[in-house]
Amino acid sequence: MTREPYIRRQRDEHGRKSVAVLPVHYPKELLTALDLLAVEVWGPPGAPRSDAAGRIQAYVCSVVRNALAFLASGGADVVDAALFPHTCDSIQQLATLASDFGGWKKPTLTFLHPKDPGRPSARRFLVAELHALAGRLEALAGRRLDPERLTAAIALHDEIDLHRAALLDGRATLPLDDRALYALLRRGEWLWPEEHLAELQAARAKLGTGRPAASIPVLVTGYVPEPSAILEILNGAGAFVAADDYAAVGRRVVRDRRAPATDPWEALADRQLAAPPCPTRVADQGPRMRHLEGLAERSGARGVLVHVVKFCEPELFDVPAIRRTFEARGIPLLYLEGELEAQLSGQAVTRIEAFVEMISGAGGAA
Amino acid sequence: MSGAAAIGVDVGSTTCKVVAIDGTGALLDRRVEPTDPRIERQVERLVGEIRATAGRELPVGATGYGRKRVAGARALTEITCHARGAFARAGRAGTLVDMGGQDTKVIRIGPSGEVLDFAMNDKCAAGTGRFLEVILGRLQVPFEGLAELVAGASRPVPVSSTCTVFAESEVISLVASDEPLDGIVKGLHVALASRVAALARGVPAGDEILMSGGVALNGAMVASLREALSRPVRVLPDPQLTGAVGAALSVLPGPAPR
Amino acid sequence: MILRRVQYEAAARAVGPFLAALDDWRQRRRKRPARESPFAPPLESLRALKDMMMVHYLSGRYADGAVPVAWVTSGFPVEMLRTLGYHTVYPENHAAICGVQRIVPALSDAVEAQGYSRDLCSYVRSDLGSLDTGRSPVGRLPRPDLLACCTNICQTVLYWYRDLARRFDVPLVLIDTPFIYGEPAPHQTRYVVDQLEEAIVVSERVAKRPLDREAFSETVRLSREGSDLWGQCLDTARNRPAPWTGVDGFFHLGPVVALRGTEACNAYYRTLLDELKDRVSRGIGGLKGEERHRLLWDNLPVWYATREITTLLGSQGFNFVCTTYTNAWAEASSLIDPANPMESGARSYSQIMLNRDLPNKLRLLERLSREFAVDGAVLHSDRSCKPYSIGQIDLKDRLARDLGIRTLLLEADHNDPRSWASELAANRIGAFMESFS
């Protein structure tokens, strides 16, 4: 694990403890304010790291199976605790399976998102749940949460999102290939936020200085851009990700630019609720489809790539609506299912290339 | 063969096809062999043979899984090439069902031969030629006379499993319980055709379906597909060469023939 | 409206029972083919059950326009809706009927064509497919005025009900029950209580009447009594031989799922309990032959193959005497206190097995195994139910290790027969039975 030396350095040089975090949404601001390093575990991709994957049935997604194998193999032993947000039924079960029946021995933290968050009850619960998590994190960090530091952490993550949004929205004027851009954005999954911010600022300076080598804009929606070969194939075929709605990336970029509430807890709750609509939080389909249409419109996307992890119920439930939405707008859609495999199958490569040939008209019209 | 204008190569998972076409897209020459793991060498030899007959250099278009391993060729996916090939052969827009060894594709072709939309089977083999091959092999039913066998069956014995492994065990137990062999074979074709029909959802009603790929040579499958889709199915001439012809068309100099 | 109401009442009170009796009469006149069955003759109560469920579905055909109609998840705190006079429809129950009738592949095909993945829960595919094709074994379901969803059984139901809300354009009330790791935190219970209050407001508005809190308390009492009676019925199988097979419970479950909180439901279980006790006193077992081995079943039934599985096992003297699935409804309302229905209801509905961590499930499995003196367990690994299935591989190992019982993990899908391979399953079950000798 290349992150391991980094995590150790953070501990040795800055005295920071670290927390492994399962997908997708969690109040990272709390961790930052308590000087805890968040290190996200999206699978990890590739073959499971140990045979513990066999403790979960093969009809469960590879994010969850790989995560158990990874934890059980000691892959995350360098961190001090693991946080399992309530993303779906499978991750909910993983939290109890790993911590109660073996695989994860260090502290287990959970975080529940209220569903249908527009209700007063849901908002009250969210604030209470944030407090509850903060209490657990305080115990882990061995310090009290200072409200001023929380306010500062909220401002820091707001700024990070400002840059992430700028890079994603100005994508067409950024002379980077998709693999490089995603590598940059996804380093935020484990870098100390201030370091991530510095990298984002540097990249932002390149905005408007060129174009991606590929020229056909597509909108991508899905879980996580793995394997990253998918981006290379896309670029190689002449298309690039002009608009992003990956759960791991775009769906966590808050674009709400209202002044934050003075009470940091209210501000934190607002930030949680202001993220783009995500099916793992059972967002209403209406606003989500309008969000996707907006992304397609602003980026001039000529095609939509739906890239989901097999068996991922939250993503799968929205696929019919996504199909309906873009069919009505006459924008072609490619549906691609993966299992976090290390390599793309030949068939997947063919599908992506054929899709780009189709939307570009390359060799299409006889 | 002085009229040869382009060469098309289709390196599929089971067979390797190389064709030469003239300036109007007519098929002049062909080579079909089981795919050799050493693709480069095999393609070089086959293309060389065709070039020798033509007596000059010709542009090469390549498609199929091995398309990027064909030196000096313009590589396009099977989807685009099948659409072009089918369009040239049929002379019109429509929906193409291509059933090969490992893939089944449904391609909607637009009024100028362009791809409007496509769908492929998911990664298990349940909707492909391999599914039939495995189970017919297990039942020791020869390919010859398959169409007659199925046509003569009084009723299909339903085979519900769509997974190849499960279907195999289901078929074995059907045989053990004395279900008629012809009915089981018909049932298999019905099951496979319904998988393909599911891929072909949303095809405009009344459209004649074009069919290509090696499985199109199996009359029983064509008949089952006709039934499952409840519309006419027309098998393209030399159905297994459609992709190679399309690849050749993609490198034909000048405006493509209509 | 008034006419509709008369039709509904007539269907519920007069026509329904008449038709049920007619059907019953027809059944008895029909010569049954002699079939090798390892089971004792069916319970007498089965007829009353059939009548009751038939009336329920028949009256449902006339319910829309007559009374408010709610579509409800199996774990929803239905007592408030009952008190407000809703006719309740359980799409899960309806989907299961489609499963038993083996029409799910056709229904699923219809929604798969719209982009619904085959990897989604087969209940959802069945019900949405039934809506799209108009095919249903019960004729038709009344159109909902309200959708009532509780996530204590899974998050899946929320995606499902949200889809229904879009189709029908009616309000959706949600009880979002935080998953309980260890013990529930006070703010989690508070959240559920708050939501119950919010749900009542919406349900009142749709029903156009206020909730009579006294009547509500009475419904809660009935509901709790129903759960208790159901639990007592299940408990009769602690006797040796068990007076029925545990999977009979899959079918006798109908009233406590769909009519919980009504006197009719409780009356039915009193009758059933009497009959079961009578069988116990006379030493009649669920199997015709000797009950050689007693089994536990975990997870949802395999609706289309229940008979196939139990016959195979029953013919060798293996009887299911308890299931975690049927037990869930003995738990559902068991903690509700009529004097304090909101707080106790929030606790009760949050603490069902599927909403709690795996150590809790292990304790339940071990308790059932001991109390029902089982010597084997079949864990149905259900492709369509991840929250119920994840963890089973470890649970199975622990049962074998800690209690020394024999276990089988049987992979299937509760409603979609396309994931079922008869021959392979028969082999596994055969090997499982051989392991006892």
Short mmCIF file of C-alpha atoms in Angstrom, two decimals, chain C:
data_model
loop_
_atom_site.label_atom_id
_atom_site.label_comp_id
_atom_site.label_asym_id
_atom_site.label_seq_id
_atom_site.Cartn_x
_atom_site.Cartn_y
_atom_site.Cartn_z
CA MET C 1 -68.17 7.13 -3.48
CA ILE C 2 -71.09 5.79 -1.45
CA LEU C 3 -71.73 3.10 -4.04
CA ARG C 4 -68.08 2.18 -3.98
CA ARG C 5 -68.21 1.93 -0.22
CA VAL C 6 -71.25 -0.36 -0.40
CA GLN C 7 -69.44 -2.55 -2.92
CA TYR C 8 -66.39 -2.71 -0.69
CA GLU C 9 -68.37 -3.55 2.41
CA ALA C 10 -70.41 -6.12 0.51
CA ALA C 11 -67.29 -7.72 -0.86
CA ALA C 12 -65.73 -7.78 2.56
CA ARG C 13 -68.72 -8.99 4.50
CA ALA C 14 -70.97 -10.98 2.24
CA VAL C 15 -69.81 -11.69 -1.27
CA GLY C 16 -66.29 -12.53 -0.22
CA PRO C 17 -67.21 -15.22 2.26
CA PHE C 18 -69.77 -16.58 -0.17
CA LEU C 19 -67.21 -16.91 -2.94
CA ALA C 20 -64.70 -18.32 -0.53
CA ALA C 21 -67.22 -20.96 0.52
CA LEU C 22 -67.97 -21.70 -3.11
CA ASP C 23 -64.32 -22.14 -3.87
CA ASP C 24 -63.96 -24.38 -0.88
CA TRP C 25 -66.90 -26.49 -2.02
CA ARG C 26 -65.43 -26.79 -5.48
CA GLN C 27 -62.09 -27.82 -4.03
CA ARG C 28 -63.68 -30.60 -2.06
CA ARG C 29 -65.66 -31.89 -5.04
CA ARG C 30 -62.56 -32.00 -7.16
CA LYS C 31 -60.91 -35.35 -6.93
CA ARG C 32 -57.41 -34.90 -5.67
CA PRO C 33 -54.84 -37.02 -7.43
CA ALA C 34 -53.19 -39.46 -5.08
CA ARG C 35 -49.79 -37.96 -4.43
CA GLU C 36 -46.98 -39.36 -2.38
CA SER C 37 -46.78 -36.76 0.36
CA PRO C 38 -44.69 -37.08 3.48
CA PHE C 39 -46.91 -34.63 5.33
CA ALA C 40 -49.78 -35.17 7.72
CA PRO C 41 -53.21 -34.06 6.41
CA PRO C 42 -53.46 -30.27 6.20
CA LEU C 43 -54.63 -28.33 9.21
CA GLU C 44 -58.36 -27.67 9.35
CA SER C 45 -57.58 -24.01 9.93
CA LEU C 46 -56.11 -23.80 6.46
CA ARG C 47 -59.61 -23.36 5.09
CA ALA C 48 -60.36 -20.43 7.35
CA LEU C 49 -57.00 -18.96 6.35
CA LYS C 50 -57.79 -19.25 2.67
CA ASP C 51 -61.21 -17.68 3.18
CA MET C 52 -59.72 -14.85 5.13
CA MET C 53 -57.00 -14.03 2.65
CA MET C 54 -59.36 -14.40 -0.27
CA VAL C 55 -61.82 -11.97 1.30
CA HIS C 56 -58.94 -9.61 1.95
CA TYR C 57 -57.84 -9.60 -1.67
CA LEU C 58 -61.38 -9.66 -3.05
CA SER C 59 -62.56 -6.72 -0.97
CA GLY C 60 -59.38 -4.98 -2.07
CA ARG C 61 -60.69 -4.91 -5.60
CA TYR C 62 -63.44 -2.57 -4.46
CA ALA C 63 -61.42 -0.66 -1.91
CA ASP C 64 -60.16 2.23 -4.00
CA GLY C 65 -62.64 5.03 -3.94
CA ALA C 66 -64.45 3.43 -1.01
CA VAL C 67 -61.90 3.64 1.77
CA PRO C 68 -58.37 5.04 1.83
CA VAL C 69 -55.87 2.52 0.55
CA ALA C 70 -52.28 2.23 1.74
CA TRP C 71 -49.53 0.06 0.30
CA VAL C 72 -47.36 -0.96 3.19
CA THR C 73 -44.02 -2.70 3.79
CA SER C 74 -44.16 -5.79 5.97
CA GLY C 75 -42.30 -4.12 8.83
CA PHE C 76 -44.26 -0.85 8.87
CA PRO C 77 -45.97 0.14 12.15
CA VAL C 78 -49.34 -0.36 10.56
CA GLU C 79 -51.42 0.28 13.68
CA MET C 80 -51.89 3.97 12.88
CA LEU C 81 -53.18 3.16 9.40
CA ARG C 82 -55.49 0.47 10.68
CA THR C 83 -57.03 2.91 13.17
CA LEU C 84 -57.53 5.49 10.42
CA GLY C 85 -59.56 2.99 8.41
CA TYR C 86 -57.08 2.25 5.64
CA HIS C 87 -57.41 -0.85 3.54
CA THR C 88 -53.82 -2.09 3.56
CA VAL C 89 -52.08 -3.86 0.71
CA TYR C 90 -48.76 -5.64 1.22
CA PRO C 91 -46.84 -5.63 -2.07
CA GLU C 92 -44.34 -8.09 -0.56
CA ASN C 93 -47.18 -10.51 0.13
CA HIS C 94 -48.55 -10.00 -3.37
CA ALA C 95 -45.11 -10.55 -4.85
CA ALA C 96 -44.79 -13.79 -2.90
CA ILE C 97 -48.07 -15.00 -4.40
CA CYS C 98 -46.59 -14.27 -7.84
CA GLY C 99 -43.55 -16.27 -6.74
CA VAL C 100 -45.59 -19.27 -5.64
CA GLN C 101 -47.42 -19.16 -8.99
CA ARG C 102 -44.06 -19.05 -10.79
CA ILE C 103 -44.99 -16.12 -12.99
CA VAL C 104 -42.02 -14.02 -11.89
CA PRO C 105 -39.81 -14.56 -14.98
CA ALA C 106 -42.45 -13.02 -17.23
CA LEU C 107 -43.05 -10.13 -14.83
CA SER C 108 -39.34 -9.53 -14.43
CA ASP C 109 -38.74 -9.56 -18.18
CA ALA C 110 -41.16 -6.66 -18.49
CA VAL C 111 -39.19 -4.43 -16.11
CA GLU C 112 -35.78 -5.64 -17.23
CA ALA C 113 -36.72 -4.28 -20.64
CA GLN C 114 -36.90 -0.82 -19.02
CA GLY C 115 -33.44 -1.12 -17.54
CA TYR C 116 -34.18 -2.64 -14.12
CA SER C 117 -31.31 -5.00 -13.42
CA ARG C 118 -31.90 -8.67 -12.75
CA ASP C 119 -29.64 -8.16 -9.73
CA LEU C 120 -32.32 -6.08 -8.03
CA CYS C 121 -34.61 -7.71 -5.44
CA SER C 122 -37.02 -10.12 -7.11
CA TYR C 123 -39.94 -8.85 -5.01
CA VAL C 124 -39.47 -5.44 -6.56
CA ARG C 125 -39.19 -6.85 -10.06
CA SER C 126 -42.29 -8.99 -9.48
CA ASP C 127 -44.47 -6.18 -8.26
CA LEU C 128 -43.36 -3.52 -10.70
CA GLY C 129 -43.68 -6.13 -13.46
CA SER C 130 -47.19 -6.94 -12.30
CA LEU C 131 -48.10 -3.25 -12.44
CA ASP C 132 -46.65 -2.88 -15.92
CA THR C 133 -48.17 -6.00 -17.42
CA GLY C 134 -51.45 -5.99 -15.49
CA ARG C 135 -50.81 -9.64 -14.61
CA SER C 136 -51.66 -10.67 -11.08
CA PRO C 137 -52.87 -13.89 -9.49
CA VAL C 138 -55.29 -11.85 -7.38
CA GLY C 139 -56.95 -10.01 -10.22
CA ARG C 140 -55.99 -6.49 -9.40
CA LEU C 141 -54.70 -4.51 -6.46
CA PRO C 142 -56.51 -1.34 -5.42
CA ARG C 143 -54.73 1.87 -6.30
CA PRO C 144 -52.92 3.37 -3.31
CA ASP C 145 -53.75 6.76 -1.78
CA LEU C 146 -50.72 6.47 0.48
CA LEU C 147 -47.44 4.56 0.46
CA ALA C 148 -46.06 3.56 3.84
CA CYS C 149 -42.47 2.40 4.00
CA CYS C 150 -40.31 1.37 6.91
CA THR C 151 -36.62 0.62 6.34
CA ASN C 152 -36.33 -1.79 9.28
CA ILE C 153 -36.23 -4.74 6.85
CA CYS C 154 -33.92 -3.19 4.24
CA GLN C 155 -33.08 0.00 2.40
CA THR C 156 -34.35 -1.67 -0.76
CA VAL C 157 -37.98 -1.03 0.14
CA LEU C 158 -37.35 2.70 0.07
CA TYR C 159 -36.09 2.57 -3.53
CA TRP C 160 -39.09 0.41 -4.36
CA TYR C 161 -41.65 2.69 -2.71
CA ARG C 162 -40.10 5.79 -4.18
CA ASP C 163 -40.66 4.18 -7.58
CA LEU C 164 -44.27 3.48 -6.62
CA ALA C 165 -44.71 7.07 -5.45
CA ARG C 166 -43.62 8.28 -8.88
CA ARG C 167 -45.97 5.90 -10.67
CA PHE C 168 -49.01 6.70 -8.56
CA ASP C 169 -48.15 10.27 -7.63
CA VAL C 170 -49.29 9.83 -4.02
CA PRO C 171 -47.61 10.72 -0.72
CA LEU C 172 -44.98 8.42 0.73
CA VAL C 173 -44.58 8.23 4.48
CA LEU C 174 -41.24 6.97 5.62
CA ILE C 175 -40.13 5.48 8.89
CA ASP C 176 -36.36 5.42 8.57
CA THR C 177 -35.11 3.13 11.36
CA PRO C 178 -31.42 3.59 12.11
CA PHE C 179 -29.64 0.24 12.06
CA ILE C 180 -28.81 -0.81 15.59
CA TYR C 181 -25.24 -1.77 16.35
CA GLY C 182 -25.27 -2.98 19.94
CA GLU C 183 -28.04 -1.08 21.71
CA PRO C 184 -30.16 1.76 20.27
CA ALA C 185 -28.95 5.25 21.13
CA PRO C 186 -31.57 7.63 22.57
CA HIS C 187 -31.34 10.01 19.60
CA GLN C 188 -32.10 7.13 17.26
CA THR C 189 -35.26 6.18 19.12
CA ARG C 190 -36.24 9.82 19.27
CA TYR C 191 -35.84 10.03 15.48
CA VAL C 192 -38.23 7.14 14.99
CA VAL C 193 -40.78 8.63 17.40
CA ASP C 194 -40.58 11.95 15.54
CA GLN C 195 -41.18 10.19 12.28
CA LEU C 196 -44.17 8.30 13.65
CA GLU C 197 -45.70 11.66 14.57
CA GLU C 198 -44.94 13.04 11.11
CA ALA C 199 -46.37 9.92 9.48
CA ILE C 200 -49.57 10.26 11.46
CA VAL C 201 -50.04 13.83 10.22
CA VAL C 202 -49.74 12.75 6.58
CA SER C 203 -51.87 9.65 7.08
CA GLU C 204 -54.60 11.74 8.74
CA ARG C 205 -54.56 14.21 5.89
CA VAL C 206 -54.90 11.51 3.25
CA ALA C 207 -57.61 9.67 5.21
CA LYS C 208 -59.34 13.01 5.88
CA ARG C 209 -59.88 12.21 9.53
CA PRO C 210 -57.96 12.65 12.76
CA LEU C 211 -56.42 9.73 14.55
CA ASP C 212 -58.48 8.74 17.57
CA ARG C 213 -55.74 8.10 20.09
CA GLU C 214 -57.91 5.81 22.19
CA ALA C 215 -58.81 3.68 19.21
CA PHE C 216 -55.13 3.74 18.26
CA SER C 217 -54.24 2.36 21.64
CA GLU C 218 -56.78 -0.43 21.15
CA THR C 219 -55.33 -1.31 17.73
CA VAL C 220 -51.91 -1.46 19.30
CA ARG C 221 -53.27 -3.82 21.94
CA LEU C 222 -54.74 -6.03 19.24
CA SER C 223 -51.53 -5.92 17.29
CA ARG C 224 -49.47 -6.95 20.25
CA GLU C 225 -51.94 -9.70 21.06
CA GLY C 226 -51.76 -10.88 17.44
CA SER C 227 -47.99 -11.06 17.60
CA ASP C 228 -48.20 -12.94 20.90
CA LEU C 229 -50.74 -15.40 19.54
CA TRP C 230 -48.62 -15.95 16.48
CA GLY C 231 -45.62 -16.55 18.73
CA GLN C 232 -47.62 -19.11 20.71
CA CYS C 233 -48.58 -20.92 17.51
CA LEU C 234 -44.92 -21.09 16.53
CA ASP C 235 -43.98 -22.28 20.01
CA THR C 236 -46.19 -25.38 19.73
CA ALA C 237 -43.49 -26.76 17.45
CA ARG C 238 -41.22 -27.07 20.47
CA ASN C 239 -43.11 -30.29 21.11
CA ARG C 240 -41.82 -33.52 19.70
CA PRO C 241 -43.17 -34.27 17.18
CA ALA C 242 -43.92 -30.73 16.10
CA PRO C 243 -47.63 -30.49 15.25
CA TRP C 244 -46.90 -28.83 11.91
CA THR C 245 -43.94 -28.07 9.79
CA GLY C 246 -42.30 -24.74 10.37
CA VAL C 247 -42.71 -23.85 6.74
CA ASP C 248 -46.50 -24.20 7.12
CA GLY C 249 -45.91 -21.00 8.99
CA PHE C 250 -44.84 -19.31 5.72
CA PHE C 251 -48.46 -19.54 4.62
CA HIS C 252 -50.20 -19.11 7.97
CA LEU C 253 -48.20 -15.91 8.33
CA GLY C 254 -50.62 -14.10 5.99
CA PRO C 255 -52.89 -12.56 8.65
CA VAL C 256 -50.18 -11.35 11.03
CA VAL C 257 -48.45 -9.63 8.12
CA ALA C 258 -51.44 -8.26 6.26
CA LEU C 259 -54.15 -7.96 8.94
CA ARG C 260 -52.12 -7.29 12.07
CA GLY C 261 -54.07 -5.15 14.54
CA THR C 262 -57.49 -6.56 13.71
CA GLU C 263 -59.69 -8.79 15.82
CA ALA C 264 -60.20 -11.06 12.79
CA CYS C 265 -56.48 -11.74 12.67
CA ASN C 266 -56.38 -12.65 16.33
CA ALA C 267 -59.49 -14.80 16.11
CA TYR C 268 -57.84 -16.76 13.35
CA TYR C 269 -54.73 -17.42 15.42
CA ARG C 270 -56.82 -18.51 18.38
CA THR C 271 -58.44 -21.12 16.17
CA LEU C 272 -55.10 -22.17 14.78
CA LEU C 273 -53.55 -22.33 18.23
CA ASP C 274 -56.39 -24.54 19.48
CA GLU C 275 -55.93 -26.91 16.60
CA LEU C 276 -52.17 -27.07 17.05
CA LYS C 277 -52.55 -27.69 20.80
CA ASP C 278 -55.07 -30.39 20.04
CA ARG C 279 -52.62 -32.04 17.67
CA VAL C 280 -49.92 -31.86 20.32
CA SER C 281 -52.17 -33.48 22.90
CA ARG C 282 -52.94 -36.29 20.49
CA GLY C 283 -49.33 -36.67 19.44
CA ILE C 284 -50.00 -35.81 15.79
CA GLY C 285 -46.97 -34.46 14.00
CA GLY C 286 -46.49 -32.39 10.87
CA LEU C 287 -44.96 -35.37 9.13
CA LYS C 288 -46.87 -38.53 8.35
CA GLY C 289 -43.96 -40.68 9.38
CA GLU C 290 -41.52 -40.41 12.24
CA GLU C 291 -39.92 -37.01 12.92
CA ARG C 292 -36.30 -38.16 12.84
CA HIS C 293 -34.58 -34.82 12.65
CA ARG C 294 -35.60 -31.29 13.53
CA LEU C 295 -34.42 -28.37 11.43
CA LEU C 296 -34.23 -24.60 11.56
CA TRP C 297 -34.78 -22.48 8.44
CA ASP C 298 -33.12 -19.09 8.02
CA ASN C 299 -34.09 -16.34 5.58
CA LEU C 300 -37.10 -15.83 3.34
CA PRO C 301 -38.83 -18.86 1.86
CA VAL C 302 -37.94 -20.00 -1.64
CA TRP C 303 -41.53 -19.32 -2.64
CA TYR C 304 -41.59 -21.32 -5.86
CA ALA C 305 -39.76 -24.34 -4.40
CA THR C 306 -40.88 -24.57 -0.79
CA ARG C 307 -42.86 -27.70 -1.42
CA GLU C 308 -40.02 -29.25 -3.43
CA ILE C 309 -37.54 -28.63 -0.63
CA THR C 310 -39.75 -29.72 2.26
CA THR C 311 -40.96 -32.83 0.44
CA LEU C 312 -37.43 -33.92 -0.23
CA LEU C 313 -36.51 -33.46 3.42
CA GLY C 314 -39.84 -34.62 4.84
CA SER C 315 -39.70 -37.91 2.99
CA GLN C 316 -36.57 -38.75 4.99
CA GLY C 317 -38.07 -37.66 8.31
CA PHE C 318 -36.57 -34.16 8.42
CA ASN C 319 -38.96 -31.49 9.63
CA PHE C 320 -38.53 -27.74 9.84
CA VAL C 321 -39.70 -26.80 13.31
CA CYS C 322 -38.70 -23.14 13.40
CA THR C 323 -37.69 -20.33 11.09
CA THR C 324 -36.17 -16.93 11.74
CA TYR C 325 -38.54 -15.57 9.11
CA THR C 326 -41.84 -16.51 10.74
CA ASN C 327 -40.39 -15.58 14.11
CA ALA C 328 -39.91 -12.01 12.92
CA TRP C 329 -43.65 -11.30 13.18
CA ALA C 330 -43.81 -12.71 16.66
CA GLU C 331 -41.21 -10.06 17.46
CA ALA C 332 -42.56 -7.15 15.43
CA SER C 333 -45.20 -5.86 17.82
CA SER C 334 -44.09 -7.72 20.90
CA LEU C 335 -42.67 -4.70 22.70
CA ILE C 336 -45.51 -2.30 21.97
CA ASP C 337 -47.18 -0.89 25.01
CA PRO C 338 -50.77 0.27 24.40
CA ALA C 339 -50.28 2.88 27.12
CA ASN C 340 -47.33 4.43 25.33
CA PRO C 341 -47.66 3.39 21.69
CA MET C 342 -45.27 5.91 20.16
CA GLU C 343 -42.15 5.38 22.22
CA SER C 344 -42.69 1.63 22.61
CA GLY C 345 -43.67 1.31 18.95
CA ALA C 346 -40.49 3.05 17.89
CA ARG C 347 -38.45 0.62 19.97
CA SER C 348 -40.36 -2.43 18.92
CA TYR C 349 -40.22 -1.79 15.19
CA SER C 350 -36.55 -0.76 15.35
CA GLN C 351 -35.47 -3.85 17.18
CA ILE C 352 -36.55 -6.53 14.76
CA MET C 353 -33.79 -8.90 13.80
CA LEU C 354 -33.07 -7.46 10.35
CA ASN C 355 -32.41 -4.04 11.83
CA ARG C 356 -29.88 -5.31 14.36
CA ASP C 357 -26.30 -6.47 14.22
CA LEU C 358 -25.06 -10.00 13.62
CA PRO C 359 -24.31 -10.91 17.26
CA ASN C 360 -28.01 -10.31 17.91
CA LYS C 361 -28.91 -12.61 15.03
CA LEU C 362 -26.51 -15.25 16.30
CA ARG C 363 -28.14 -15.09 19.74
CA LEU C 364 -31.54 -15.52 18.11
CA LEU C 365 -30.39 -18.49 16.04
CA GLU C 366 -28.87 -20.11 19.10
CA ARG C 367 -31.96 -19.47 21.21
CA LEU C 368 -34.28 -20.92 18.56
CA SER C 369 -31.95 -23.88 18.05
CA ARG C 370 -32.00 -24.68 21.76
CA GLU C 371 -35.65 -24.00 22.46
CA PHE C 372 -36.82 -25.99 19.48
CA ALA C 373 -34.18 -28.66 20.01
CA VAL C 374 -33.01 -28.69 16.39
CA ASP C 375 -30.20 -30.86 15.17
CA GLY C 376 -29.73 -29.15 11.86
CA ALA C 377 -30.14 -25.79 10.10
CA VAL C 378 -30.73 -24.82 6.48
CA LEU C 379 -29.66 -21.28 5.72
CA HIS C 380 -31.17 -20.03 2.50
CA SER C 381 -28.58 -17.77 0.93
CA ASP C 382 -30.92 -15.41 -0.89
CA ARG C 383 -29.56 -13.53 -3.90
CA SER C 384 -32.41 -11.08 -3.54
CA CYS C 385 -31.97 -10.22 0.12
CA LYS C 386 -28.53 -8.94 1.04
CA PRO C 387 -29.29 -7.73 4.57
CA TYR C 388 -30.69 -11.14 5.48
CA SER C 389 -27.90 -13.07 3.76
CA ILE C 390 -24.64 -11.26 4.46
CA GLY C 391 -23.11 -12.91 7.51
CA GLN C 392 -24.73 -16.31 6.96
CA ILE C 393 -21.43 -17.97 6.13
CA ASP C 394 -20.02 -17.01 9.54
CA LEU C 395 -23.33 -17.72 11.30
CA LYS C 396 -23.40 -21.18 9.78
CA ASP C 397 -19.88 -21.91 11.01
CA ARG C 398 -20.72 -20.69 14.50
CA LEU C 399 -23.87 -22.77 14.73
CA ALA C 400 -21.92 -25.83 13.72
CA ARG C 401 -19.07 -25.04 16.08
CA ASP C 402 -20.94 -23.77 19.13
CA LEU C 403 -24.01 -26.00 19.03
CA GLY C 404 -22.65 -28.95 17.13
CA ILE C 405 -25.56 -28.95 14.69
CA ARG C 406 -25.33 -29.77 11.01
CA THR C 407 -25.77 -26.90 8.62
CA LEU C 408 -26.45 -26.33 4.95
CA LEU C 409 -26.11 -23.08 3.03
CA LEU C 410 -28.59 -23.34 0.17
CA GLU C 411 -28.21 -20.74 -2.56
CA ALA C 412 -31.40 -19.56 -4.23
CA ASP C 413 -33.55 -16.50 -4.72
CA HIS C 414 -36.78 -16.02 -2.84
CA ASN C 415 -38.90 -15.23 -5.87
CA ASP C 416 -37.05 -15.75 -9.15
CA PRO C 417 -36.86 -19.40 -10.22
CA ARG C 418 -34.25 -18.58 -12.82
CA SER C 419 -31.66 -18.61 -10.05
CA TRP C 420 -32.72 -22.04 -8.88
CA ALA C 421 -31.19 -25.27 -10.10
CA SER C 422 -33.40 -28.11 -8.87
CA GLU C 423 -30.94 -30.83 -9.58
CA LEU C 424 -28.01 -29.14 -7.87
CA ALA C 425 -30.16 -28.24 -4.86
CA ALA C 426 -31.44 -31.82 -4.57
CA ASN C 427 -27.85 -33.02 -4.56
CA ARG C 428 -26.87 -30.65 -1.81
CA ILE C 429 -29.90 -31.43 0.29
CA GLY C 430 -29.24 -35.14 -0.25
CA ALA C 431 -25.66 -34.81 0.94
CA PHE C 432 -26.86 -32.75 3.91
CA MET C 433 -29.29 -35.50 4.93
CA GLU C 434 -26.65 -38.17 4.50
CA SER C 435 -24.41 -36.28 6.91
CA PHE C 436 -26.84 -37.16 9.73
CA SER C 437 -26.46 -40.91 9.36
#
